[in-house]
Coordinates of C-alpha atoms in Angstrom, one line a residue:
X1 CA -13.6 20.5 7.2
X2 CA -15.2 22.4 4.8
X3 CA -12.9 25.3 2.5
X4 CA -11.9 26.9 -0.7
X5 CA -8.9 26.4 -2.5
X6 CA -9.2 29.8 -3.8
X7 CA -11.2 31.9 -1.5
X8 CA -9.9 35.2 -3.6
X9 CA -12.7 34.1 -6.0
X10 CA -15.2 35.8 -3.6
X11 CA -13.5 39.0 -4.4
X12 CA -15.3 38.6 -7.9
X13 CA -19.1 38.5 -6.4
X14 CA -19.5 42.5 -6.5
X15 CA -18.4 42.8 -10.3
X16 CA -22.0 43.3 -12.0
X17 CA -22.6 46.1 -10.1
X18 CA -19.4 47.9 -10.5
X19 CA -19.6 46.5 -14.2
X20 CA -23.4 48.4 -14.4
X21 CA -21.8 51.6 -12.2
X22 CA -18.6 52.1 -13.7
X23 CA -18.9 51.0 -18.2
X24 CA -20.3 53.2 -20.6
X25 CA -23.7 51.6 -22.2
X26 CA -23.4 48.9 -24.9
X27 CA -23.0 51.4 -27.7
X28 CA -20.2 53.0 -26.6
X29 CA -18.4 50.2 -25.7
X30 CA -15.2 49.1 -27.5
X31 CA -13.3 46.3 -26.8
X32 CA -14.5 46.0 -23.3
X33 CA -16.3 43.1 -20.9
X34 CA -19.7 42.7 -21.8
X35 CA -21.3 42.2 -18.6
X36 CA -24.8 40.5 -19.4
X37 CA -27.7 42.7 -19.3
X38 CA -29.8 40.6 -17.6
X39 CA -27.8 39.9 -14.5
X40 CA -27.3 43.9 -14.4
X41 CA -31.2 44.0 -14.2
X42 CA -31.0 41.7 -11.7
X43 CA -29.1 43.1 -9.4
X44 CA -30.1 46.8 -9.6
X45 CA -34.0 46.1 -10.2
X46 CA -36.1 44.4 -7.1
X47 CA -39.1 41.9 -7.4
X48 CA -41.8 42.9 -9.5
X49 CA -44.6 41.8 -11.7
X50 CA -45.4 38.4 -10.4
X51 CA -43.7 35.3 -9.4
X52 CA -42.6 34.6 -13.2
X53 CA -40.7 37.5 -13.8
X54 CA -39.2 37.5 -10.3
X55 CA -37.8 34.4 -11.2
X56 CA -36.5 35.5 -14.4
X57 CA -34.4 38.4 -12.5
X58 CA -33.0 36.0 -9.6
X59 CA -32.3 33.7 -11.7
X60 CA -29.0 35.5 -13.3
X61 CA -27.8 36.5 -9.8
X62 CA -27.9 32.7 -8.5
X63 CA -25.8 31.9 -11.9
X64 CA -23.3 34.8 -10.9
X65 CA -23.6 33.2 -7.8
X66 CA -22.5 29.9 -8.6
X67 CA -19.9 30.6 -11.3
X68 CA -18.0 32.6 -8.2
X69 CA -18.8 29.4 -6.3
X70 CA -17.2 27.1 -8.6
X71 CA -14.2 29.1 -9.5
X72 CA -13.4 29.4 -5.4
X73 CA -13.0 25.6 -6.0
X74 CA -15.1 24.2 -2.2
X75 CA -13.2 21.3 -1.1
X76 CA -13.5 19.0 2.1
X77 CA -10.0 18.1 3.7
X78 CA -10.4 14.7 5.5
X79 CA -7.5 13.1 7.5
X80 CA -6.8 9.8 7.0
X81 CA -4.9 7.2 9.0
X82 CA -1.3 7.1 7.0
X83 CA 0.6 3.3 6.9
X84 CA 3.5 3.4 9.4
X85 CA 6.3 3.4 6.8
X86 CA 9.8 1.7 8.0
X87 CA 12.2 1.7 5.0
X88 CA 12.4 -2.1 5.7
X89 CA 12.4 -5.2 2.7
X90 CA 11.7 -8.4 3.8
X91 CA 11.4 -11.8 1.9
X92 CA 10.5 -14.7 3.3
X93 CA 12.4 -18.0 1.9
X94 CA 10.3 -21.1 2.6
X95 CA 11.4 -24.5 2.3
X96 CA 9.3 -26.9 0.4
X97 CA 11.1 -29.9 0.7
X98 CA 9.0 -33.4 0.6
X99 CA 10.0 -33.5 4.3
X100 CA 8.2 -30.0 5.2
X101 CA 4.9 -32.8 5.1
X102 CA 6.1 -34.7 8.3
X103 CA 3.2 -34.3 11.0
X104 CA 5.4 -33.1 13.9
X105 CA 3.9 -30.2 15.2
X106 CA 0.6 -28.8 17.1
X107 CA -1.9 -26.4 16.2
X108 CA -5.0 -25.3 17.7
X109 CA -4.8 -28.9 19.3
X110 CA -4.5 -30.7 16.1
X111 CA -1.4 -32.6 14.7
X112 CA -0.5 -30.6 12.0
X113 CA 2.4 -30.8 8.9
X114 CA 5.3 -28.7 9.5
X115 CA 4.3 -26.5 6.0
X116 CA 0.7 -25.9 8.2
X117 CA 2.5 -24.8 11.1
X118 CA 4.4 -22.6 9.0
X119 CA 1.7 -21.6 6.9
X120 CA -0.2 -20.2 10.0
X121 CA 2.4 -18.1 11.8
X122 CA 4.0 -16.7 9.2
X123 CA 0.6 -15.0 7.7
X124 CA 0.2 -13.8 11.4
X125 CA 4.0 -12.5 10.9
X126 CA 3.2 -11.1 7.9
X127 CA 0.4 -9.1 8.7
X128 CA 1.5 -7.4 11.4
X129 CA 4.7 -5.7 9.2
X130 CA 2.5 -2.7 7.5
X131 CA 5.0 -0.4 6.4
X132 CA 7.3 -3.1 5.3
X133 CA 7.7 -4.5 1.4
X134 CA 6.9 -8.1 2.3
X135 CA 8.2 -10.7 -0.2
X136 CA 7.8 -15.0 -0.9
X137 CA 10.4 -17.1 -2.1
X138 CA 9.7 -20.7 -2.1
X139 CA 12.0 -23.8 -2.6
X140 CA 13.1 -27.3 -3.1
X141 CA 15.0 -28.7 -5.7
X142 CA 14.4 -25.1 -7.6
X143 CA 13.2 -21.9 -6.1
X144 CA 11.0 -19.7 -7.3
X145 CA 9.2 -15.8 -6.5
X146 CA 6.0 -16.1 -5.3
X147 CA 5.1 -12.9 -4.4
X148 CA 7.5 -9.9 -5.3
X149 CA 8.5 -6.8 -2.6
X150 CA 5.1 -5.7 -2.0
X151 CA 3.5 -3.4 0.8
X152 CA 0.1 -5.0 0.1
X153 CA 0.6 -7.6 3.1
X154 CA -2.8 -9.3 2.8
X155 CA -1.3 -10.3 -0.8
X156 CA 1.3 -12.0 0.5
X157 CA -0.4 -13.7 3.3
X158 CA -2.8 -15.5 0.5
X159 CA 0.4 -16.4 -1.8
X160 CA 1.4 -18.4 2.1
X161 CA -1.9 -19.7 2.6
X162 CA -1.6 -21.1 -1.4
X163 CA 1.5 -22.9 -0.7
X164 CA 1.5 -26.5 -1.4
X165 CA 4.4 -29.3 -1.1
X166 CA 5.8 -30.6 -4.5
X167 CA 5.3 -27.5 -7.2
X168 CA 9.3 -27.1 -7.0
X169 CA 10.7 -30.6 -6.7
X170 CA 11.3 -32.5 -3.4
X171 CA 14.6 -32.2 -2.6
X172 CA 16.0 -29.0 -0.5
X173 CA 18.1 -26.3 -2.2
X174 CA 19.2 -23.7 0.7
X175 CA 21.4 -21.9 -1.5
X176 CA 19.1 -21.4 -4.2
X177 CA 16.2 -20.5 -2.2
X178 CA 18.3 -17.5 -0.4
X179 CA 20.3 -16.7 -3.8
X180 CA 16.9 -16.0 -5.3
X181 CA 15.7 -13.9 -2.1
X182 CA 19.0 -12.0 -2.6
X183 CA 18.5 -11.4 -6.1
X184 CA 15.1 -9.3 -5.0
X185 CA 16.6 -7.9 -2.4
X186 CA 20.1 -6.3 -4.0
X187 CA 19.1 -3.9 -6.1
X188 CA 16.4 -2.2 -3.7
X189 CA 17.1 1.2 -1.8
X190 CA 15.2 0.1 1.5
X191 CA 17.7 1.6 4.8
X192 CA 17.2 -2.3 6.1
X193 CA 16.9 -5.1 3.9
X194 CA 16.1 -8.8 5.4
X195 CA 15.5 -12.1 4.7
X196 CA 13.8 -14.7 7.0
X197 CA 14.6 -18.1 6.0
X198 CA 12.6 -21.6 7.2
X199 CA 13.9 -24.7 6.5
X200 CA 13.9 -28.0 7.9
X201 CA 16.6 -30.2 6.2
X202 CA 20.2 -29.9 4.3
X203 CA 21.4 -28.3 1.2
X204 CA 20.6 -31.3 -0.5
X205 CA 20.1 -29.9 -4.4
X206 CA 21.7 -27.0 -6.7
X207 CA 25.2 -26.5 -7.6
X208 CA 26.0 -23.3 -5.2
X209 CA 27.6 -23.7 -1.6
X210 CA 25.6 -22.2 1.4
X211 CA 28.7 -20.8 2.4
X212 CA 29.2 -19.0 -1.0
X213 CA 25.8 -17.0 -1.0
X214 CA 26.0 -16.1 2.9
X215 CA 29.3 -14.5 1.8
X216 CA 27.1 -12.5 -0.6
X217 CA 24.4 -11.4 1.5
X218 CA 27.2 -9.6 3.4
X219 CA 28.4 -8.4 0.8
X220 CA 25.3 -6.8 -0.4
X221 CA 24.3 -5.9 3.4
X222 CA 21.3 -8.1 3.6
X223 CA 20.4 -9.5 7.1
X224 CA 19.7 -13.1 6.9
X225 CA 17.4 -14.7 9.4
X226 CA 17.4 -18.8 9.7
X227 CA 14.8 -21.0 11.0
X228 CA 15.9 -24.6 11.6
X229 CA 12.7 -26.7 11.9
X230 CA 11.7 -29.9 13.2
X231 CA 12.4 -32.1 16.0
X232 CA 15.4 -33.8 15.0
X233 CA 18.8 -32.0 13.5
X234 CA 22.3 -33.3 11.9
X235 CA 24.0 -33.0 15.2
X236 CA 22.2 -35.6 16.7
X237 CA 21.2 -38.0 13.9
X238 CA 23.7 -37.4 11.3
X239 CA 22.2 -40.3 9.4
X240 CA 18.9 -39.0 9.6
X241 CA 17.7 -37.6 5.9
X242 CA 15.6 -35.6 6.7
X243 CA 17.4 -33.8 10.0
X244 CA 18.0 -30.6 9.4
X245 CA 21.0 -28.7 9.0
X246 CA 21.2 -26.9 11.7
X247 CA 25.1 -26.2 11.4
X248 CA 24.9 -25.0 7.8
X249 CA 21.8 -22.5 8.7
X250 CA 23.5 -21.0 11.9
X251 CA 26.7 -20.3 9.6
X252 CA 24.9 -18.5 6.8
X253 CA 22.9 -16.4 9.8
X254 CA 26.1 -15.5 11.5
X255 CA 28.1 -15.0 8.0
X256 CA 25.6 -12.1 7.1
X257 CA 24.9 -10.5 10.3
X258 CA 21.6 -12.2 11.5
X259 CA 20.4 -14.9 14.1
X260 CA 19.6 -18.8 13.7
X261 CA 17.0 -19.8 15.5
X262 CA 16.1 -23.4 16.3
X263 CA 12.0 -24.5 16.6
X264 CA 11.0 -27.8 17.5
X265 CA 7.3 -27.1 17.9
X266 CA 4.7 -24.9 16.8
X267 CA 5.0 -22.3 20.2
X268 CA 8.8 -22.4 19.6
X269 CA 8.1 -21.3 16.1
X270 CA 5.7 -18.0 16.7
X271 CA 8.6 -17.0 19.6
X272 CA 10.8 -17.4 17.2
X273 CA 8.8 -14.7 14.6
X274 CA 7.8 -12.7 17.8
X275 CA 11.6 -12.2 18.6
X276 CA 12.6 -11.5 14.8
X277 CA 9.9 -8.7 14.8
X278 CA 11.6 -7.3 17.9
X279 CA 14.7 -7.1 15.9
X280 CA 13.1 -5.8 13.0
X281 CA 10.4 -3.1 14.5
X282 CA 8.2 -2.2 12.4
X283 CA 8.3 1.5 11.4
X284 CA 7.1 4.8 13.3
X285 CA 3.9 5.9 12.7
X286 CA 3.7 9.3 10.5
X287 CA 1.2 11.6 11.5
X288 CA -2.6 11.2 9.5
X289 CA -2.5 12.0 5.7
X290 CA -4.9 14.8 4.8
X291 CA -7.1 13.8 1.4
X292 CA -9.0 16.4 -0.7
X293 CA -12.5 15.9 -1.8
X294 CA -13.4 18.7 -4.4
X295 CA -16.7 19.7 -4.8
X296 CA -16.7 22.3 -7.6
X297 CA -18.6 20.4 -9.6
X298 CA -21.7 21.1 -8.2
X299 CA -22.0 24.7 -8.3
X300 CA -21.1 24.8 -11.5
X301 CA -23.9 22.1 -12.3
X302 CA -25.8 24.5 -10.7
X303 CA -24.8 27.5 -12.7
X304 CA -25.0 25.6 -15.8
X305 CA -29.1 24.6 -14.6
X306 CA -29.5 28.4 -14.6
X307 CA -27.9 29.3 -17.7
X308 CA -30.3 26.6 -19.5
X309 CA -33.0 28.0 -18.1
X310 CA -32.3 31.7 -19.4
X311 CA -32.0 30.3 -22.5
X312 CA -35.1 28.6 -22.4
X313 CA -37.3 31.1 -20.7
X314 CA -36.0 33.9 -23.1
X315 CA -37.1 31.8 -25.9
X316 CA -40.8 31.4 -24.9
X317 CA -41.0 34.6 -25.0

């Protein structure tokens, strides 16, 4: 929709004439607006003596013209579709452990590593949480940020789809992985804060107890989310390496307020997401954003085109 953002301007369009009606002539004025004599002539004068000077006289009313134009400022208001905002942070803590390379689950048909399987559904996960500051933390033996509290989501889905097995050391640090999530997460202002956490083995590296940080994250009021992947868990095979702990990751869920989920395939896996983004809706919707597109510019472009050519024509004579 077209408009001014100051229509008053228009109020200005009549000066000359009052200008040419109501001040004294040039010698007796003092101190006063000097109205140029050549839009007066302009205005009070009609079209004479040939298309030239015709010109010349229409010329300083269509500069008038445009100055009042430009100073009414014409703008273009244009809604725009506004990003559903939720008040929500959420990191994701991804395990990178050598055993996250096990072929164990399904994808499109294929036999896939777990780290695949992860890869895939959690950049479907992510980029349905517009609205949301999305986060990565990834970790083995260390942990590191891989993307920080964004709300570019398509960001963080290419830092997932970047992920490979062995840039943080083999072994599986739970503890660290979630203290470092935490350590993004404490200071923020964000009415929810979560973090989802995948893992597929035991605390198996660092020098803090699981049980220690969960204590934190209530502490701090963050919502932890665990994922315990793979086939095979501690419960069953306690001899097993590379079971996961599925005891440890249900206690650090249930410490700070959240849900442990278990997924042995990749199905179980994007229920498992599906549910925790029914926990964790996504925010309202606020009503389109209105942007301004000012066009002043060109009027006075204009204005400026007619002024030169005043000048110009007043010169050859």
């Amino acid at each position: 929709m077209i408009g001014f953002a100051s229509p008053l301007a228009f109020l200005l369009l009549p000066l000359p004439l009052l200008a040419m009606r109501l001040l004294p002539g040039r010698e007796a004025v003092t101190g006063a607006l000097l109205i140029p004599e050549s839009i007066g002539r302009g205005l009070a004068e009609g079209a004479r003596d040939g298309l030239h000077v015709r010109i010349r006289r229409a010329v300083p009313i269509l500069l008038w013209l445009a100055l009042v134009v430009a100073l009414a400022g014409p703008q273009r208001l244009e809604p725009v579709e506004a990003l559903p905002v939720s008040g929500r942070d959420m990191v994701l803590a991804i395990d990178l452990s050598g055993s996250m390379e096990q072929e164990d689950f399904t994808l499109d048909g294929r036999t896939v590593s777990r780290l695949e399987a992860v890869k895939a559904v959690g950049k479907r996960f992510v980029a349905g949480r517009a609205g949301d500051r999305v986060g990565l933390v990834l970790f083995a033996e260390n942990a590191y940020v891989a993307a920080p509290l964004t709300f570019d989501v398509a960001a963080v889905s290419r830092a997932i789809d970047e992920v490979t097995i062995g840039i943080s050391g083999r072994s599986t640090a739970i503890a660290g992985g979630l203290g470092v999530a935490l350590k993004r997460l404490e200071k923020g202002d964000a009415r929810s804060r979560v973090v989802i956490l995948l893992s597929d083995g035991a605390d198996t590296s660092g020098n803090v107890l699981p049980a220690d940080v969960a204590r934190l994250a209530k502490r701090l009021g963050i919502t932890v989310y665990t994922i315990a992947l793979g086939p095979e868990d501690r419960e069953t095979r306690p001899n097993d390496p590379d079971a996961v702990d599925t005891a440890t990751l249900k206690m650090i869920a249930e410490t700070s307020g959240g849900r442990s989920f278990r997924v042995k395939s990749t199905g179980d896996l994007a229920t498992v997401t599906a549910a925790i983004d029914g926990l964790e809706a996504s925010g309202l919707d606020r009503p389109p954003a209105t942007i301004r597109r000012d066009y002043w510019i060109w009027p006075a472009l204009a204005a400026l085109g007619c002024a030169v050519f005043l000048v110009v024509s007043r010169r050859a004579l």
